[in-house]
PDB file of C-alpha atoms in Angstrom:
ATOM      1  CA  MET A   1    -114.449   0.060 -84.633  1.00  0.00           C
ATOM      2  CA  LEU A   2    -114.716  -0.176 -88.424  1.00  0.00           C
ATOM      3  CA  THR A   3    -112.876  -2.956 -90.226  1.00  0.00           C
ATOM      4  CA  MET A   4    -112.019  -3.237 -93.905  1.00  0.00           C
ATOM      5  CA  PRO A   5    -114.400  -5.562 -95.792  1.00  0.00           C
ATOM      6  CA  TYR A   6    -111.382  -6.926 -97.692  1.00  0.00           C
ATOM      7  CA  LYS A   7    -107.637  -7.246 -97.079  1.00  0.00           C
ATOM      8  CA  ASP A   8    -104.818  -5.259 -98.692  1.00  0.00           C
ATOM      9  CA  ILE A   9    -101.737  -7.320 -99.537  1.00  0.00           C
ATOM     10  CA  THR A  10     -98.199  -6.450-100.638  1.00  0.00           C
ATOM     11  CA  PRO A  11     -96.719  -7.476-104.008  1.00  0.00           C
ATOM     12  CA  GLN A  12     -94.608 -10.098-102.212  1.00  0.00           C
ATOM     13  CA  GLN A  13     -97.683 -11.628-100.578  1.00  0.00           C
ATOM     14  CA  ALA A  14     -99.479 -11.514-103.907  1.00  0.00           C
ATOM     15  CA  GLN A  15     -96.602 -13.295-105.636  1.00  0.00           C
ATOM     16  CA  LYS A  16     -96.894 -16.224-103.232  1.00  0.00           C
ATOM     17  CA  LEU A  17    -100.618 -16.447-103.970  1.00  0.00           C
ATOM     18  CA  LEU A  18     -99.935 -16.345-107.713  1.00  0.00           C
ATOM     19  CA  GLU A  19     -97.559 -19.284-107.277  1.00  0.00           C
ATOM     20  CA  GLU A  20    -100.418 -21.079-105.489  1.00  0.00           C
ATOM     21  CA  GLN A  21    -102.589 -20.423-108.578  1.00  0.00           C
ATOM     22  CA  VAL A  22    -104.989 -18.078-106.815  1.00  0.00           C
ATOM     23  CA  LEU A  23    -107.076 -16.172-109.379  1.00  0.00           C
ATOM     24  CA  PHE A  24    -105.931 -12.613-110.084  1.00  0.00           C
ATOM     25  CA  VAL A  25    -108.571 -10.223-111.419  1.00  0.00           C
ATOM     26  CA  ASP A  26    -107.485  -7.141-113.382  1.00  0.00           C
ATOM     27  CA  VAL A  27    -110.129  -4.400-113.122  1.00  0.00           C
ATOM     28  CA  ARG A  28    -108.427  -1.959-115.490  1.00  0.00           C
ATOM     29  CA  GLU A  29    -109.802  -1.231-118.939  1.00  0.00           C
ATOM     30  CA  ALA A  30    -109.129  -3.486-121.914  1.00  0.00           C
ATOM     31  CA  GLU A  31    -106.450  -1.321-123.512  1.00  0.00           C
ATOM     32  CA  GLU A  32    -104.488  -1.207-120.235  1.00  0.00           C
ATOM     33  CA  PHE A  33    -104.717  -4.982-119.886  1.00  0.00           C
ATOM     34  CA  ALA A  34    -103.613  -5.426-123.501  1.00  0.00           C
ATOM     35  CA  ASP A  35    -100.441  -3.434-122.827  1.00  0.00           C
ATOM     36  CA  SER A  36     -99.214  -5.551-119.881  1.00  0.00           C
ATOM     37  CA  ARG A  37    -100.695  -7.613-117.077  1.00  0.00           C
ATOM     38  CA  ILE A  38     -99.857  -9.943-114.197  1.00  0.00           C
ATOM     39  CA  PRO A  39     -99.392 -13.415-115.699  1.00  0.00           C
ATOM     40  CA  GLY A  40    -102.597 -15.444-115.804  1.00  0.00           C
ATOM     41  CA  ALA A  41    -104.858 -12.589-114.688  1.00  0.00           C
ATOM     42  CA  LYS A  42    -108.513 -12.478-115.716  1.00  0.00           C
ATOM     43  CA  LEU A  43    -109.797  -9.172-117.111  1.00  0.00           C
ATOM     44  CA  VAL A  44    -113.027  -7.849-115.576  1.00  0.00           C
ATOM     45  CA  PRO A  45    -112.976  -4.053-116.099  1.00  0.00           C
ATOM     46  CA  LEU A  46    -114.470  -1.958-113.331  1.00  0.00           C
ATOM     47  CA  SER A  47    -116.846  -0.454-115.911  1.00  0.00           C
ATOM     48  CA  GLU A  48    -118.288  -3.980-116.477  1.00  0.00           C
ATOM     49  CA  PHE A  49    -117.879  -5.253-112.924  1.00  0.00           C
ATOM     50  CA  ALA A  50    -121.448  -5.215-111.663  1.00  0.00           C
ATOM     51  CA  GLY A  51    -122.653  -7.156-114.685  1.00  0.00           C
ATOM     52  CA  ARG A  52    -119.849  -9.736-114.619  1.00  0.00           C
ATOM     53  CA  ALA A  53    -119.166 -10.349-110.931  1.00  0.00           C
ATOM     54  CA  GLY A  54    -121.088 -13.614-111.223  1.00  0.00           C
ATOM     55  CA  GLU A  55    -118.101 -15.003-113.154  1.00  0.00           C
ATOM     56  CA  LEU A  56    -116.088 -14.935-109.913  1.00  0.00           C
ATOM     57  CA  SER A  57    -116.322 -17.676-107.300  1.00  0.00           C
ATOM     58  CA  LYS A  58    -117.441 -16.783-103.779  1.00  0.00           C
ATOM     59  CA  ASP A  59    -115.698 -19.885-102.446  1.00  0.00           C
ATOM     60  CA  GLU A  60    -112.164 -19.211-103.655  1.00  0.00           C
ATOM     61  CA  PRO A  61    -109.739 -16.393-102.781  1.00  0.00           C
ATOM     62  CA  LEU A  62    -109.488 -13.555-105.308  1.00  0.00           C
ATOM     63  CA  VAL A  63    -106.689 -11.033-105.743  1.00  0.00           C
ATOM     64  CA  LEU A  64    -107.907  -7.809-107.382  1.00  0.00           C
ATOM     65  CA  TYR A  65    -105.592  -5.218-108.872  1.00  0.00           C
ATOM     66  CA  CYS A  66    -105.546  -2.143-111.093  1.00  0.00           C
ATOM     67  CA  ARG A  67    -102.900   0.456-111.923  1.00  0.00           C
ATOM     68  CA  SER A  68    -102.364   1.835-108.427  1.00  0.00           C
ATOM     69  CA  GLY A  69    -104.897   0.118-106.150  1.00  0.00           C
ATOM     70  CA  GLY A  70    -107.783   2.599-106.201  1.00  0.00           C
ATOM     71  CA  ARG A  71    -110.150   1.005-108.688  1.00  0.00           C
ATOM     72  CA  SER A  72    -109.462  -2.476-107.352  1.00  0.00           C
ATOM     73  CA  ALA A  73    -110.265  -1.261-103.824  1.00  0.00           C
ATOM     74  CA  GLN A  74    -113.668  -0.113-105.109  1.00  0.00           C
ATOM     75  CA  ALA A  75    -114.253  -3.496-106.745  1.00  0.00           C
ATOM     76  CA  ALA A  76    -113.071  -5.355-103.626  1.00  0.00           C
ATOM     77  CA  ALA A  77    -115.442  -3.389-101.393  1.00  0.00           C
ATOM     78  CA  TRP A  78    -118.303  -4.060-103.816  1.00  0.00           C
ATOM     79  CA  LEU A  79    -117.619  -7.815-103.806  1.00  0.00           C
ATOM     80  CA  ALA A  80    -117.367  -7.867-100.015  1.00  0.00           C
ATOM     81  CA  ALA A  81    -120.755  -6.158 -99.806  1.00  0.00           C
ATOM     82  CA  LYS A  82    -122.118  -8.943-102.005  1.00  0.00           C
ATOM     83  CA  GLY A  83    -120.953 -11.648 -99.623  1.00  0.00           C
ATOM     84  CA  TYR A  84    -117.520 -12.491-101.022  1.00  0.00           C
ATOM     85  CA  THR A  85    -115.369 -13.255 -97.978  1.00  0.00           C
ATOM     86  CA  LYS A  86    -111.972 -14.059 -99.553  1.00  0.00           C
ATOM     87  CA  VAL A  87    -111.267 -10.803-101.378  1.00  0.00           C
ATOM     88  CA  LEU A  88    -107.723  -9.411-101.468  1.00  0.00           C
ATOM     89  CA  ASN A  89    -106.569  -6.115-102.964  1.00  0.00           C
ATOM     90  CA  LEU A  90    -103.052  -5.619-104.335  1.00  0.00           C
ATOM     91  CA  GLU A  91    -101.865  -2.500-102.543  1.00  0.00           C
ATOM     92  CA  GLY A  92    -100.236  -0.107-104.994  1.00  0.00           C
ATOM     93  CA  GLY A  93    -101.547  -2.060-107.961  1.00  0.00           C
ATOM     94  CA  ILE A  94     -99.537  -3.219-110.929  1.00  0.00           C
ATOM     95  CA  LEU A  95     -97.160  -0.278-110.456  1.00  0.00           C
ATOM     96  CA  ALA A  96     -96.101  -1.632-107.060  1.00  0.00           C
ATOM     97  CA  TRP A  97     -95.821  -5.120-108.561  1.00  0.00           C
ATOM     98  CA  TYR A  98     -93.519  -3.817-111.301  1.00  0.00           C
ATOM     99  CA  ARG A  99     -91.426  -1.755-108.879  1.00  0.00           C
ATOM    100  CA  ALA A 100     -90.936  -4.873-106.750  1.00  0.00           C
ATOM    101  CA  GLY A 101     -89.280  -6.496-109.758  1.00  0.00           C
ATOM    102  CA  LEU A 102     -92.023  -9.051-110.265  1.00  0.00           C
ATOM    103  CA  PRO A 103     -92.835 -10.435-113.747  1.00  0.00           C
ATOM    104  CA  LEU A 104     -95.335  -8.949-116.162  1.00  0.00           C
ATOM    105  CA  ASP A 105     -96.903 -10.536-119.217  1.00  0.00           C
ATOM    106  CA  SER A 106     -96.594  -8.165-122.172  1.00  0.00           C
ATOM    107  CA  THR A 107     -97.545 -10.682-124.850  1.00  0.00           C
ATOM    108  CA  PRO A 108     -99.726  -8.776-127.352  1.00  0.00           C
ATOM    109  CA  VAL A 109    -103.455  -9.351-126.910  1.00  0.00           C
ATOM    110  CA  GLU A 110    -106.338  -7.683-128.669  1.00  0.00           C
ATOM    111  CA  ALA A 111    -108.179  -5.077-126.606  1.00  0.00           C
ATOM    112  CA  THR A 112    -111.786  -6.213-126.689  1.00  0.00           C
ATOM    113  CA  TYR A 113    -114.876  -4.842-125.012  1.00  0.00           C
ATOM    114  CA  ARG A 114    -118.117  -6.550-124.086  1.00  0.00           C
ATOM    115  CA  GLU A 115    -121.419  -4.989-124.871  1.00  0.00           C
ATOM    116  CA  THR A 116    -122.416  -2.785-121.965  1.00  0.00           C
ATOM    117  CA  ALA A 117    -125.431  -3.738-119.894  1.00  0.00           C
ATOM    118  CA  PHE A 118    -126.806  -0.198-120.181  1.00  0.00           C
ATOM    119  CA  SER A 119    -127.283   2.403-122.929  1.00  0.00           C
ATOM    120  CA  GLU A 120    -124.326   4.549-123.962  1.00  0.00           C
ATOM    121  CA  LEU A 121    -125.846   7.854-125.085  1.00  0.00           C
ATOM    122  CA  THR A 122    -124.452  10.643-127.227  1.00  0.00           C
ATOM    123  CA  PRO A 123    -125.167  14.176-125.989  1.00  0.00           C
ATOM    124  CA  HIS A 124    -128.029  14.478-128.475  1.00  0.00           C
ATOM    125  CA  GLU A 125    -129.513  11.147-127.375  1.00  0.00           C
ATOM    126  CA  ALA A 126    -129.108  12.165-123.735  1.00  0.00           C
ATOM    127  CA  ARG A 127    -130.911  15.442-124.385  1.00  0.00           C
ATOM    128  CA  ALA A 128    -133.790  13.474-125.927  1.00  0.00           C
ATOM    129  CA  TRP A 129    -133.938  11.341-122.785  1.00  0.00           C
ATOM    130  CA  ILE A 130    -134.085  14.478-120.629  1.00  0.00           C
ATOM    131  CA  GLU A 131    -136.829  15.984-122.781  1.00  0.00           C
ATOM    132  CA  ALA A 132    -138.745  12.706-122.324  1.00  0.00           C
ATOM    133  CA  GLY A 133    -138.509  13.057-118.523  1.00  0.00           C
ATOM    134  CA  ALA A 134    -135.342  11.172-117.583  1.00  0.00           C
ATOM    135  CA  TYR A 135    -134.021  11.551-114.040  1.00  0.00           C
ATOM    136  CA  VAL A 136    -130.464  12.907-114.287  1.00  0.00           C
ATOM    137  CA  VAL A 137    -127.864  11.905-111.690  1.00  0.00           C
ATOM    138  CA  ASP A 138    -124.442  13.589-111.605  1.00  0.00           C
ATOM    139  CA  VAL A 139    -121.930  11.355-109.786  1.00  0.00           C
ATOM    140  CA  ARG A 140    -119.114  13.894-109.598  1.00  0.00           C
ATOM    141  CA  GLU A 141    -117.927  15.578-106.422  1.00  0.00           C
ATOM    142  CA  PRO A 142    -119.984  18.553-105.141  1.00  0.00           C
ATOM    143  CA  TYR A 143    -117.372  21.118-106.209  1.00  0.00           C
ATOM    144  CA  GLU A 144    -117.428  19.719-109.765  1.00  0.00           C
ATOM    145  CA  TYR A 145    -121.220  19.744-109.783  1.00  0.00           C
ATOM    146  CA  ALA A 146    -121.224  23.394-108.642  1.00  0.00           C
ATOM    147  CA  MET A 147    -119.005  24.390-111.567  1.00  0.00           C
ATOM    148  CA  GLY A 148    -121.687  23.334-114.042  1.00  0.00           C
ATOM    149  CA  HIS A 149    -124.103  20.428-114.448  1.00  0.00           C
ATOM    150  CA  LEU A 150    -126.829  19.227-116.779  1.00  0.00           C
ATOM    151  CA  PRO A 151    -130.163  21.002-116.279  1.00  0.00           C
ATOM    152  CA  GLY A 152    -132.121  19.448-113.439  1.00  0.00           C
ATOM    153  CA  ALA A 153    -129.407  16.988-112.436  1.00  0.00           C
ATOM    154  CA  VAL A 154    -129.206  15.823-108.832  1.00  0.00           C
ATOM    155  CA  ASN A 155    -125.790  15.271-107.271  1.00  0.00           C
ATOM    156  CA  ILE A 156    -124.961  11.861-105.769  1.00  0.00           C
ATOM    157  CA  PRO A 157    -121.137  11.542-105.683  1.00  0.00           C
ATOM    158  CA  LEU A 158    -119.817   8.128-106.639  1.00  0.00           C
ATOM    159  CA  GLY A 159    -118.478   7.625-103.120  1.00  0.00           C
ATOM    160  CA  ARG A 160    -122.040   7.767-101.763  1.00  0.00           C
ATOM    161  CA  PHE A 161    -123.733   6.123-104.727  1.00  0.00           C
ATOM    162  CA  VAL A 162    -124.073   2.609-103.323  1.00  0.00           C
ATOM    163  CA  SER A 163    -125.676   3.837-100.103  1.00  0.00           C
ATOM    164  CA  GLU A 164    -128.049   6.261-101.847  1.00  0.00           C
ATOM    165  CA  SER A 165    -128.954   4.343-105.007  1.00  0.00           C
ATOM    166  CA  GLY A 166    -132.027   2.904-103.320  1.00  0.00           C
ATOM    167  CA  THR A 167    -133.638   6.356-103.475  1.00  0.00           C
ATOM    168  CA  LEU A 168    -133.628   6.370-107.290  1.00  0.00           C
ATOM    169  CA  PRO A 169    -136.848   5.635-109.208  1.00  0.00           C
ATOM    170  CA  LYS A 170    -136.880   2.233-110.926  1.00  0.00           C
ATOM    171  CA  GLU A 171    -139.772   3.009-113.282  1.00  0.00           C
ATOM    172  CA  ARG A 172    -138.175   6.083-114.838  1.00  0.00           C
ATOM    173  CA  LYS A 173    -135.280   6.527-117.237  1.00  0.00           C
ATOM    174  CA  LEU A 174    -132.059   7.295-115.343  1.00  0.00           C
ATOM    175  CA  LEU A 175    -129.268   9.249-117.019  1.00  0.00           C
ATOM    176  CA  LEU A 176    -125.880   8.980-115.264  1.00  0.00           C
ATOM    177  CA  VAL A 177    -123.352  11.758-115.781  1.00  0.00           C
ATOM    178  CA  CYS A 178    -119.799  12.637-114.720  1.00  0.00           C
ATOM    179  CA  ALA A 179    -116.984  14.686-116.277  1.00  0.00           C
ATOM    180  CA  SER A 180    -115.981  12.215-119.002  1.00  0.00           C
ATOM    181  CA  GLY A 181    -118.297   9.191-118.747  1.00  0.00           C
ATOM    182  CA  ASN A 182    -116.041   6.871-116.739  1.00  0.00           C
ATOM    183  CA  ARG A 183    -117.367   7.277-113.187  1.00  0.00           C
ATOM    184  CA  SER A 184    -120.940   7.413-114.441  1.00  0.00           C
ATOM    185  CA  SER A 185    -120.457   4.147-116.360  1.00  0.00           C
ATOM    186  CA  GLN A 186    -119.506   2.495-113.057  1.00  0.00           C
ATOM    187  CA  ALA A 187    -122.688   3.856-111.475  1.00  0.00           C
ATOM    188  CA  ALA A 188    -124.787   2.710-114.437  1.00  0.00           C
ATOM    189  CA  ALA A 189    -123.318  -0.797-114.284  1.00  0.00           C
ATOM    190  CA  TYR A 190    -123.982  -0.923-110.541  1.00  0.00           C
ATOM    191  CA  LEU A 191    -127.650  -0.016-111.029  1.00  0.00           C
ATOM    192  CA  VAL A 192    -128.158  -2.750-113.609  1.00  0.00           C
ATOM    193  CA  GLY A 193    -126.468  -5.184-111.249  1.00  0.00           C
ATOM    194  CA  GLN A 194    -128.974  -4.150-108.580  1.00  0.00           C
ATOM    195  CA  GLY A 195    -131.955  -5.040-110.740  1.00  0.00           C
ATOM    196  CA  PHE A 196    -132.685  -1.732-112.472  1.00  0.00           C
ATOM    197  CA  ASP A 197    -134.042  -2.250-116.000  1.00  0.00           C
ATOM    198  CA  LYS A 198    -131.041  -1.896-118.322  1.00  0.00           C
ATOM    199  CA  ALA A 199    -133.279  -0.305-120.966  1.00  0.00           C
ATOM    200  CA  LEU A 200    -133.962   2.544-118.521  1.00  0.00           C
ATOM    201  CA  VAL A 201    -130.328   3.149-117.490  1.00  0.00           C
ATOM    202  CA  GLY A 202    -128.189   5.412-119.661  1.00  0.00           C
ATOM    203  CA  ASN A 203    -124.660   6.787-119.471  1.00  0.00           C
ATOM    204  CA  LEU A 204    -123.676  10.081-121.080  1.00  0.00           C
ATOM    205  CA  GLU A 205    -120.711   9.380-123.360  1.00  0.00           C
ATOM    206  CA  GLY A 206    -118.054  12.030-122.876  1.00  0.00           C
ATOM    207  CA  GLY A 207    -119.779  13.358-119.760  1.00  0.00           C
ATOM    208  CA  THR A 208    -120.268  17.059-119.195  1.00  0.00           C
ATOM    209  CA  TYR A 209    -117.292  17.785-121.453  1.00  0.00           C
ATOM    210  CA  GLY A 210    -119.024  16.028-124.333  1.00  0.00           C
ATOM    211  CA  TRP A 211    -122.297  17.754-123.468  1.00  0.00           C
ATOM    212  CA  MET A 212    -120.763  21.234-123.629  1.00  0.00           C
ATOM    213  CA  SER A 213    -118.738  20.367-126.727  1.00  0.00           C
ATOM    214  CA  ALA A 214    -122.040  19.568-128.436  1.00  0.00           C
ATOM    215  CA  GLY A 215    -123.149  23.134-127.691  1.00  0.00           C
ATOM    216  CA  PHE A 216    -125.533  22.337-124.844  1.00  0.00           C
ATOM    217  CA  GLU A 217    -125.761  24.535-121.766  1.00  0.00           C
ATOM    218  CA  VAL A 218    -125.112  23.623-118.147  1.00  0.00           C
ATOM    219  CA  GLU A 219    -126.608  25.041-114.960  1.00  0.00           C
ATOM    220  CA  ARG A 220    -124.604  26.585-112.117  1.00  0.00           C
TER     221      ARG A 220
END
């Protein structure tokens, strides 16, 4: 029987933990955090998670949350796989917290981003990588991949990426692609966190949409 590597908790359970000063980790992006957040939460965006997980203690409980619980579940599973044993996920995310009538901190904060641990590439830069022999990995779902993908790209959906990343070459440039650049940035960050050379890991800014907008063709 399979068991969850982390525990989902309700907003009411989370509130009690907040009162006990348990650390809350917001895995949304900086502009979402800047708009409103659970009081006292620490921002570690999912797109930066693999490179910054070392900031989080393995010895103390952690409550992860996002907008609706999906991204934080991904982050919670990733931490659990890394040996974190006290990981909790806020079921329903900050939306459920708000609907339960619990307090939010909307004090204005500046939306700031850390330098990514991998290369963010424009479509033209990505094409140069491909021409230089980069290995292209499309992390979208198979039906998205079938609708059109970068020439020569292999399909490893994000849901299978952790289990299949060990098959990727470490001595070759790796170009990660999705529809808009968000899912592929998660995959790129994961690779760097797994010891892949950050100079050889690139993310296509704007994804396949940006690629086609630049006038480049896709394969079907």
